[in-house]
XYZ file of C-alpha atoms in Angstrom:
523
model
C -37.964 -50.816 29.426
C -37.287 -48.620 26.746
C -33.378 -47.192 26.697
C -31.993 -46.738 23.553
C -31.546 -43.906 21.701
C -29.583 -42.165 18.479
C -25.975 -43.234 18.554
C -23.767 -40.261 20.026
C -20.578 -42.239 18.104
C -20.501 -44.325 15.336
C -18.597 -48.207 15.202
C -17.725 -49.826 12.270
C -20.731 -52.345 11.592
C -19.003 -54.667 10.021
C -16.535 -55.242 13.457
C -19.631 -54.991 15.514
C -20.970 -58.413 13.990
C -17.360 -59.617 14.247
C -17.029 -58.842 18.082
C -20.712 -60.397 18.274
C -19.846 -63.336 16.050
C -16.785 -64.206 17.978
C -18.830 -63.527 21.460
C -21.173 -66.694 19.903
C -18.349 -68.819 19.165
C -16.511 -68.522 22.584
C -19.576 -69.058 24.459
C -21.436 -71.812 22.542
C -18.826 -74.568 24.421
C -19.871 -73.422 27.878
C -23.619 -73.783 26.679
C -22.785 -76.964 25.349
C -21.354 -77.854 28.920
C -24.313 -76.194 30.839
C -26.529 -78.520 28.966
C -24.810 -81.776 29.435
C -24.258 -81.334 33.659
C -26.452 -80.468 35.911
C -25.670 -79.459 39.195
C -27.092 -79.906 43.397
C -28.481 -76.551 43.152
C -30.171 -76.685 39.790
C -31.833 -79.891 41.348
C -32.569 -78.140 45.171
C -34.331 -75.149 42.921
C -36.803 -77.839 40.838
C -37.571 -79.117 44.183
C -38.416 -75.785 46.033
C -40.494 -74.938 42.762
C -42.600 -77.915 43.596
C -43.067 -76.259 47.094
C -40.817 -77.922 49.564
C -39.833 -75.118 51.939
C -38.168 -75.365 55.756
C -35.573 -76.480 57.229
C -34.879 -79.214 59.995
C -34.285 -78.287 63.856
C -30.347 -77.727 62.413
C -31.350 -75.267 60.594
C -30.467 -77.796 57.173
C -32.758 -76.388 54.651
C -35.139 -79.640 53.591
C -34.327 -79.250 50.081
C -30.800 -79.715 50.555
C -31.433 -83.299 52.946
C -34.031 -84.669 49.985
C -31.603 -83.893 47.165
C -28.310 -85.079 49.312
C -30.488 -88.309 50.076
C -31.125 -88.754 46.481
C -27.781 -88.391 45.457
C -26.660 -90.726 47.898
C -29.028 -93.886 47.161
C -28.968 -93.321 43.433
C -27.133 -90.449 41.831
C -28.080 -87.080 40.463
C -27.112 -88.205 36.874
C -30.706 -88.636 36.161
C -32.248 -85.454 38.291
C -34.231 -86.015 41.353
C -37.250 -85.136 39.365
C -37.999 -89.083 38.478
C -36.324 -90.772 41.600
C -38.854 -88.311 44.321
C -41.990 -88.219 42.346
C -41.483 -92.088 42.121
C -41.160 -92.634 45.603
C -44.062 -90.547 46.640
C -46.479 -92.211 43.616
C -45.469 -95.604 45.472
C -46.565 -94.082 48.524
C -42.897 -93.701 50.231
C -44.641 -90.588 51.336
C -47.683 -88.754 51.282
C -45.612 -85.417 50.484
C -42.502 -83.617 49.797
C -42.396 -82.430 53.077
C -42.658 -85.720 54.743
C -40.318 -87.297 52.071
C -38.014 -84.877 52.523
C -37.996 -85.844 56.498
C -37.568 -89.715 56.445
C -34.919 -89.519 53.862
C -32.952 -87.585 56.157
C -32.972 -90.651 58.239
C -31.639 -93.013 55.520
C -35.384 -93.875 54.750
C -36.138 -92.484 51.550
C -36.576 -96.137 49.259
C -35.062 -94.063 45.979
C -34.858 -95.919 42.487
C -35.071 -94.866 39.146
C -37.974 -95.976 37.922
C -38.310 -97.815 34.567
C -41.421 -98.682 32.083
C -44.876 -97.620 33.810
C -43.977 -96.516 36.937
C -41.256 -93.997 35.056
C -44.741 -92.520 33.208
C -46.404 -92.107 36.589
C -43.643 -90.461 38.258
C -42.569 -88.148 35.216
C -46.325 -87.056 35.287
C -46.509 -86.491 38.543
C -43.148 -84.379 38.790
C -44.148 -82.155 35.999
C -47.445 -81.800 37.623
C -46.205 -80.525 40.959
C -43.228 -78.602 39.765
C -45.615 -76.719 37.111
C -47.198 -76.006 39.881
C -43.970 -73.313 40.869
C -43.779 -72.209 36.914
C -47.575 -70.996 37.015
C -46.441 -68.936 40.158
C -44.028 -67.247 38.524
C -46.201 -66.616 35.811
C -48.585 -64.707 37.895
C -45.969 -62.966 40.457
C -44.748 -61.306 36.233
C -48.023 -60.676 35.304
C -48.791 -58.640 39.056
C -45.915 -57.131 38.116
C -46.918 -55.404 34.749
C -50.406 -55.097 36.517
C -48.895 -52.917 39.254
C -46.754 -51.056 36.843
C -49.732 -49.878 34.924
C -51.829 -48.948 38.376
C -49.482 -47.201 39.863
C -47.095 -45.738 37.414
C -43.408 -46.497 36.496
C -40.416 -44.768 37.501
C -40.909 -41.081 35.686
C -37.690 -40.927 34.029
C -33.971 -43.167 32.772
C -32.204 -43.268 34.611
C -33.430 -45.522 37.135
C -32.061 -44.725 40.483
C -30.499 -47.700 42.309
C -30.433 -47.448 46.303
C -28.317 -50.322 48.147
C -30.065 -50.675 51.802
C -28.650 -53.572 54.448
C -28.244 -53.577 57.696
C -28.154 -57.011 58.449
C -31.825 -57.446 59.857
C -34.693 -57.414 57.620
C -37.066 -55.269 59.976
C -34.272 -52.506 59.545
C -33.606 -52.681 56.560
C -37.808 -52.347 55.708
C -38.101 -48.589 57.026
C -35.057 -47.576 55.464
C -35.882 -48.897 52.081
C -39.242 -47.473 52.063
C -37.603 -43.796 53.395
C -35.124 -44.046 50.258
C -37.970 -44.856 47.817
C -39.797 -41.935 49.439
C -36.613 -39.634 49.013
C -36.430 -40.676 44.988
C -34.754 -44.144 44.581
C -36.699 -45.827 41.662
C -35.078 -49.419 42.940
C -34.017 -50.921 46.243
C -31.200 -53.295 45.941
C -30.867 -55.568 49.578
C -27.485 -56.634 49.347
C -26.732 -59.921 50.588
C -24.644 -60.981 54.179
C -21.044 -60.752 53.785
C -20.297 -64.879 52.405
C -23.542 -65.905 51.609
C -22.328 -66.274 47.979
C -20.118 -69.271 49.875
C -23.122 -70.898 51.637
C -24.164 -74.340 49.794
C -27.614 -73.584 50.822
C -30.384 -70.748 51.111
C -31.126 -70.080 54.939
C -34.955 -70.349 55.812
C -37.081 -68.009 57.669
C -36.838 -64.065 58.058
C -33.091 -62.977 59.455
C -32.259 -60.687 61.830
C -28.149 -61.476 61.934
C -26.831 -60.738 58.625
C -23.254 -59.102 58.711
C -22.564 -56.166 56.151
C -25.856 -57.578 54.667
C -28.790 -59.407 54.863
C -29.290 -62.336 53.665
C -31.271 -63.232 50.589
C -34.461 -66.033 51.673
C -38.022 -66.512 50.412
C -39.155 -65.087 53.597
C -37.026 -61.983 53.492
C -38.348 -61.352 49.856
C -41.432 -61.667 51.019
C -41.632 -59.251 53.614
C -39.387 -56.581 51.429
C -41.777 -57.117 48.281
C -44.904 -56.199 50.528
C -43.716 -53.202 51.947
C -42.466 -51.433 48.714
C -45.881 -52.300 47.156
C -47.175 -50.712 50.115
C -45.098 -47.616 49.370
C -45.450 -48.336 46.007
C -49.028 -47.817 46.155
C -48.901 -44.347 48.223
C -46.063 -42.764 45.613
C -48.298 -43.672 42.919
C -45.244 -45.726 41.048
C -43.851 -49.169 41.410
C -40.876 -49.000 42.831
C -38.176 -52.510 41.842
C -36.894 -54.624 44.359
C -33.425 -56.158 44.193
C -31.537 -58.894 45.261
C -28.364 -61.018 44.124
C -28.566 -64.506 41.932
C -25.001 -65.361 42.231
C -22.446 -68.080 44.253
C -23.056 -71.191 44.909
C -27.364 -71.129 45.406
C -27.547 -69.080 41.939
C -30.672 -71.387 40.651
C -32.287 -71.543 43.956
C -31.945 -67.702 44.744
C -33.584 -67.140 41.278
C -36.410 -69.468 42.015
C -37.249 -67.899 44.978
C -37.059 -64.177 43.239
C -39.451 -65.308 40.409
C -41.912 -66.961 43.444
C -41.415 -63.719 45.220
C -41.869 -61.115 42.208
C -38.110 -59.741 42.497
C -37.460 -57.228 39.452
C -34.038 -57.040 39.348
C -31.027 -59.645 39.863
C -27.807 -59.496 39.990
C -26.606 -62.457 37.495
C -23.344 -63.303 36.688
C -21.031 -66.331 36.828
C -17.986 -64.584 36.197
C -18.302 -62.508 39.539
C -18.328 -66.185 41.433
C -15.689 -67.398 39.420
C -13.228 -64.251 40.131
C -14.004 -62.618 43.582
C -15.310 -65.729 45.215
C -13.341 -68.698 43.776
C -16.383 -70.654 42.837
C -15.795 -73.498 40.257
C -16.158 -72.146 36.498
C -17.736 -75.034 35.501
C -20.431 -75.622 38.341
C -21.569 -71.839 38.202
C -21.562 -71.444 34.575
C -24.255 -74.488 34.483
C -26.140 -72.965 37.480
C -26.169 -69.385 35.495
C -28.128 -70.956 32.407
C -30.856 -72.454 34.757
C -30.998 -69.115 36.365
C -31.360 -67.024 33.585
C -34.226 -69.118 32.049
C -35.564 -68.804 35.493
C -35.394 -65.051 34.881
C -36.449 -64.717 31.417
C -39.569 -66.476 32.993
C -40.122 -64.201 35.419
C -39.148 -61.250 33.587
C -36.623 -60.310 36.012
C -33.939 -57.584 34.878
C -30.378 -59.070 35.681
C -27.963 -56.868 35.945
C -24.230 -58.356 35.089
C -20.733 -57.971 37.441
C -18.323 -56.045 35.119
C -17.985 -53.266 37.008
C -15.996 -55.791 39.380
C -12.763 -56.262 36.768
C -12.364 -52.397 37.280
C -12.003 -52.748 41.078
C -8.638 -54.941 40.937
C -7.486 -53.985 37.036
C -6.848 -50.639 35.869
C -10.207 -49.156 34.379
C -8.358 -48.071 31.725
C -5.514 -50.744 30.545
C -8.383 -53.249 31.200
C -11.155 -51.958 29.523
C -11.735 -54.096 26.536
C -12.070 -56.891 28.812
C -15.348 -55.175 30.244
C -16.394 -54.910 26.498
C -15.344 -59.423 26.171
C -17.374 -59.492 29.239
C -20.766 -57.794 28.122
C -20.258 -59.114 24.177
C -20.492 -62.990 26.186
C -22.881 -61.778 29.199
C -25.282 -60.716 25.968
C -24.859 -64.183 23.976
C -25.596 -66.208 27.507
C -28.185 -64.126 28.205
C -29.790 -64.690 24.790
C -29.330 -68.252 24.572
C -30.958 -68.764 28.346
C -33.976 -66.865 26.850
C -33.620 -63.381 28.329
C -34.490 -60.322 25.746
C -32.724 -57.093 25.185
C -34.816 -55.309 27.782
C -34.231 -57.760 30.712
C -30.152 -57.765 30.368
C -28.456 -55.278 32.566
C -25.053 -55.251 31.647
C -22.499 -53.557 34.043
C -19.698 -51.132 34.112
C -18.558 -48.429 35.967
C -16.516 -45.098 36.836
C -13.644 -46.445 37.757
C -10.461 -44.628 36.420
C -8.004 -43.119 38.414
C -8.755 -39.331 38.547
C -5.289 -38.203 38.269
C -5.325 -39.805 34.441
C -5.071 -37.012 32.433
C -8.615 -36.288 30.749
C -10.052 -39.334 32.879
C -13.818 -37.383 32.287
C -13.468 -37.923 28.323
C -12.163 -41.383 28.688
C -15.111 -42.476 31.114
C -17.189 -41.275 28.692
C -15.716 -42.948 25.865
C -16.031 -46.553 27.860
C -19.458 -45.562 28.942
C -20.987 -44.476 25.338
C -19.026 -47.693 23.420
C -21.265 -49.366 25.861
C -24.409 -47.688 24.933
C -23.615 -47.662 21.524
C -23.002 -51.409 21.071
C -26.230 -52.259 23.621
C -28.451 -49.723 22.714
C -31.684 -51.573 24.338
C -30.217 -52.625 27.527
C -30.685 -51.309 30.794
C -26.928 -50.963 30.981
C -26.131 -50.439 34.602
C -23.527 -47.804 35.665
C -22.040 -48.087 38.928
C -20.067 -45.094 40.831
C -16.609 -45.005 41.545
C -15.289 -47.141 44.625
C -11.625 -47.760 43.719
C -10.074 -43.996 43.796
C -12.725 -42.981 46.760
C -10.097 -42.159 49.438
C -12.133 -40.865 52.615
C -12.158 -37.129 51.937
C -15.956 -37.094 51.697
C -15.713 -33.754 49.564
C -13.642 -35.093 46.868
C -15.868 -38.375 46.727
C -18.996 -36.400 46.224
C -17.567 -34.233 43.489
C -16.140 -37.530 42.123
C -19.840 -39.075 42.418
C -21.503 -35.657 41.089
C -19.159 -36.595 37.405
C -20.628 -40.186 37.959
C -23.871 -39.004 37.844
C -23.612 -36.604 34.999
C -21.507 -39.310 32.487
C -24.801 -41.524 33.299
C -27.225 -38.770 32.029
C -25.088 -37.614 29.158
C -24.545 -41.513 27.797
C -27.884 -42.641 28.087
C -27.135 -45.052 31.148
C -30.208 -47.514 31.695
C -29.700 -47.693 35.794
C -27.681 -45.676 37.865
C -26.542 -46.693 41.176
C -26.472 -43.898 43.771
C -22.358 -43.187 44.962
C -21.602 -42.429 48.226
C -19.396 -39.988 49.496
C -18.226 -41.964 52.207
C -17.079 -44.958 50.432
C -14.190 -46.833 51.739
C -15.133 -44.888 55.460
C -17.988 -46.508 56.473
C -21.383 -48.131 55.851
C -23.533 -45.214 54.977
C -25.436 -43.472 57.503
C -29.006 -42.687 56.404
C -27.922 -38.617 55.976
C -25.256 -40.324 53.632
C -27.875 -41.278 51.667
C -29.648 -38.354 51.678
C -27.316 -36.345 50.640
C -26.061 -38.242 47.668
C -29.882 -38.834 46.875
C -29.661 -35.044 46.405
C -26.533 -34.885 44.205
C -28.018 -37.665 42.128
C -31.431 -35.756 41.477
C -29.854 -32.069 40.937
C -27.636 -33.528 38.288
C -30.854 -35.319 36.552
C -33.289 -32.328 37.098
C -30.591 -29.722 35.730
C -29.274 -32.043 33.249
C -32.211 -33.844 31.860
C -32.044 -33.408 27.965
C -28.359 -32.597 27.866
C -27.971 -35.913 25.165
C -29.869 -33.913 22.573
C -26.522 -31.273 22.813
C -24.096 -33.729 23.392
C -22.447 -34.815 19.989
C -18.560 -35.879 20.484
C -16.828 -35.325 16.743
C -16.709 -38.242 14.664
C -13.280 -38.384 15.056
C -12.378 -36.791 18.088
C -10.829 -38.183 21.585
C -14.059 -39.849 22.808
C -14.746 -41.669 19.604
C -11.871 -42.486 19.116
C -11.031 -44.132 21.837
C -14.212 -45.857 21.556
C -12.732 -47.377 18.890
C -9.751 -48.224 20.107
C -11.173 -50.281 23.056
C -13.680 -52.536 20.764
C -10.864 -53.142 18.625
C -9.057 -54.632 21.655
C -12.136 -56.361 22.561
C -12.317 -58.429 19.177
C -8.465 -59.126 19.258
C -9.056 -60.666 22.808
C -12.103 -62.577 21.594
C -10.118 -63.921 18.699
C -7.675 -65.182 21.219
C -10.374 -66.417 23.129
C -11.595 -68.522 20.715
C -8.580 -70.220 19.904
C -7.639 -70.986 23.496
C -11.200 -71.533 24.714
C -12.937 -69.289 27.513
C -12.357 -71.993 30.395
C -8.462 -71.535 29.484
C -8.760 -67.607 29.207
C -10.390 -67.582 32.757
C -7.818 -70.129 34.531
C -4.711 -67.132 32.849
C -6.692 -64.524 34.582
C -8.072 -62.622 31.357
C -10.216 -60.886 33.508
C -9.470 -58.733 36.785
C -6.032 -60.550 37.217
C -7.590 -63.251 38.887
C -6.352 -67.147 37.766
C -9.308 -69.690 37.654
C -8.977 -72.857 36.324
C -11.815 -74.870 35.583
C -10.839 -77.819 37.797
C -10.786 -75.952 40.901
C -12.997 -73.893 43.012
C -15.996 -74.388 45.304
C -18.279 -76.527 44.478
C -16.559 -78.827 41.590
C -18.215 -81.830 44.358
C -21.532 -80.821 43.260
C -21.367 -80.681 39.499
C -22.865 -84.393 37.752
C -22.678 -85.252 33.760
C -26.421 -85.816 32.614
C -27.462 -89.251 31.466
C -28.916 -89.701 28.416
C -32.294 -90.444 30.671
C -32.092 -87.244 32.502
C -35.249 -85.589 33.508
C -36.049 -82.096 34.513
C -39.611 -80.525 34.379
C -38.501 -77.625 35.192
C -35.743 -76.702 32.401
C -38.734 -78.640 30.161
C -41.067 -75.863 30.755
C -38.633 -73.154 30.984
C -37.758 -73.916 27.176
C -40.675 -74.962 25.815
C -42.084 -72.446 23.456
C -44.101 -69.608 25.031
């Protein structure tokens, strides 16, 4: 995906690599921790990519009984890759499935196998669960298959359409009307909690609340009806769905099985808004990125978040910290310029004096210091107050700082934020503000040149200079420390507690895990 274009401001190089260099040195300590843990749903997603699907008559997803009966009889310290494939090469079982059901009943037999047997099983588990990375590899290369048979999206930037009502069969008809009416990408946000949920539900759902919620099924269904509508628009329209909480791995198997095309990705949205353990989602993000980078999945990153409980404007070099670090994980989990969506948003107050210039400012330091990412821009939400007019002229700016900055993907505002979930003539109509303000202001970037020195590059400025003082901080203190004094949005993490601190395990030195082996072996 091809974004970037001739820097509207300039930034001092030589603090650019310093912001970037300090981004490295901040992050390379979490990596270091991601690679030395693994966690129950880093384990549950190398199992479903070997093909164990269902749940039991409670409704317990399989995955989660085989891997909590591993753990049990011998530990996760070593994966479940070596401990399953052992027990079904012994003929425990004669497959996942039917492992997965007797060990649910305390009779799985698990060891860790040692000499020959350790060979055999290790063989077999890369076998099976290459079986899952081959998938993936196909579901990408439909993908770019589809893309060139049908057409891409005709011009940046994307437009980004949030359907859910809770029932997949709904939510179908009223993601294929939106892609009909001009969205280039339909998001299906998730049920209000399922970040919480220490497993993925099964089957296709019809009970979601303020959402649906994300399973292989659902994915299924969605993916074949855009390529249906895909195929009579004559352009491939992106489906999306959200990686994140405490199933971040497994959700991002199930995307790559499913040819998702966009993700949202981020362990700092966890960490803040849902009070998920630093540590255990910051080792589930790298396996889900790598996941991604496989698949070539876009992920698109949380930032615009920070701006919902800190001022947009006194907190906007944290946004900056956020991106510089969102970029280095990406990197390092194998994801390329093109594929990292980094977020922000049009979030300050519009009674700030000049609040246009300084949105502008945020949004073209952004563009500027990321100039091949898809940056995503998100509309305001914050200051949207229930007089509908007001929020559509507010979402009308929105729209027109995207075009003017270069924005990658632009999600469509609605006017009736903070009223109520958007009607379908909600989306209509802000459908139509978003495509008047593209159609009458496509081209406007090639007339749009702020003064070298003037307010918006200026301030510019001023914000990455902020950034690289708080990364210098940063990297004193460390990042787990920054998060627990609530650097970021206010909110006060510390690394020991959370959700799901229970289900993160140091590696042994024996660990084994086919799939993180394939996912960074060389391509």
């Amino acid at each position: 995906m091809e974004t970037s274009q001739s820097a509207l401001i300039r930034l001092d190089p030589a603090q650019v690599r310093r912001a970037r260099t300090l981004a490295r040195k901040a992050g390379r300590p979490i990596v270091q921790l991601a690679t030395t843990h693994t966690t129950v749903s880093v384990e549950r997603a190398t199992v479903r990519l070997a093909g164990l699907e269902g749940a039991d008559s409670e409704r317990v997803p399989w995955v989660n009984r085989l891997v909590d009966a591993v753990r049990t009889e011998v530990g996760l310290e070593h994966g479940v890759a070596l401990p399953i494939w052992d027990a079904l090469v012994r003929g425990q079982a004669p497959d996942l499935l039917t492992l997965a059901q007797k060990a649910s009943t305390g009779g799985g037999g698990f060891r860790i196998p040692a000499g020959r047997d350790l060979v055999r099983a290790r063989s077999a588990a890369r076998k099976a669960v290459g079986t899952g990375i081959r998938r993936i590899d196909t579901s990408r290369k439909q993908r770019e298959r589809l893309v060139r048979r049908y057409g891409d999206a005709p011009r940046r930037p994307w437009i980004y359409l949030i359907v859910a009502t809770g029932d997949i069969y709904e939510d179908i008809p009223q993601a294929c009307a939106a892609a009909r009416a001009g969205a280039d990408v339909i998001a299906v946000i998730r049920s209000t909690g399922q970040s919480l949920l220490d497993y993925v539900p099964e089957g296709a759902t019809r009970e979601g609340y303020a959402g649906t919620y994300a399973t292989g099924e659902n994915f299924r269904l969605m993916r074949a009806a855009l390529d249906e509508v895909s195929r009579e628009l004559g352009r491939y329209v992106r489906l999306t769905n959200y990686a994140s909480g405490l199933c971040m791995p497994e959700i991002a198997a199930l995307a790559g099985l499913e040819r998702l095309d966009m993700m949202l990705n981020d362990s700092m949205y966890g960490i803040l808004f849902r009070d998920i353990n630093p540590v255990r989602t910051f080792v589930d993000q790298r396996f889900s990125r790598q996941i991604h980078a496989r698949a070539g999945i876009v992920i698109n990153t949380g930032e615009d978040n920070y701006l919902t409980t800190a001022d947009a404007v006194e907190a906007a070099h944290t946004v900056t910290v956020s991106q510089l670090l969102n970029e280095f994980f990406a990197k390092e989990a194998g994801l390329p310029d093109e594929l990292i969506g980094l977020g922000h948003a049009f979030e300050i107050d519009p009674a700030v004096p000049q609040s246009f210039r300084l949105e502008l400012a945020h949004a073209l330091l952004a563009r500027t210091l990321f100039p091949a990412a898809p940056l995503k821009w998100m509309p305001p939400t914050r200051h949207m107050t229930g007089d509908v007019f007001r929020g559509y002229l507010l979402d009308g700016f929105f729209n027109l700082a995207g075009v003017l900055t270069g924005q990658g993907i632009l999600l469509v505002g609605m006017m009736t934020e903070a009223v109520v979930t958007p009607w379908l003539s909600d989306r209509d109509l802000a459908l139509d503000n978003v495509r008047y303000v593209l159609d009458a202001c496509s081209g406007l970037t090639e007339d749009f040149r702020p003064p070298p020195d003037g307010f918006i590059a200026t301030r510019a400025r001023e914000v990455l200079g902020e950034a690289v003082g708080l990364l210098e901080s940063m990297v004193d203190e460390g990042l787990l420390t920054a998060i627990g004094h609530g650097t970021f949005a206010g909110m006060k993490r510390p690394a020991d507690g959370g959700r799901g601190l229970d289900g993160v395990v140091k590696r042994a030195e024996t660990y084994l895990n086919p799939a993180i082996e394939a996912l960074e072996a060389p391509q």
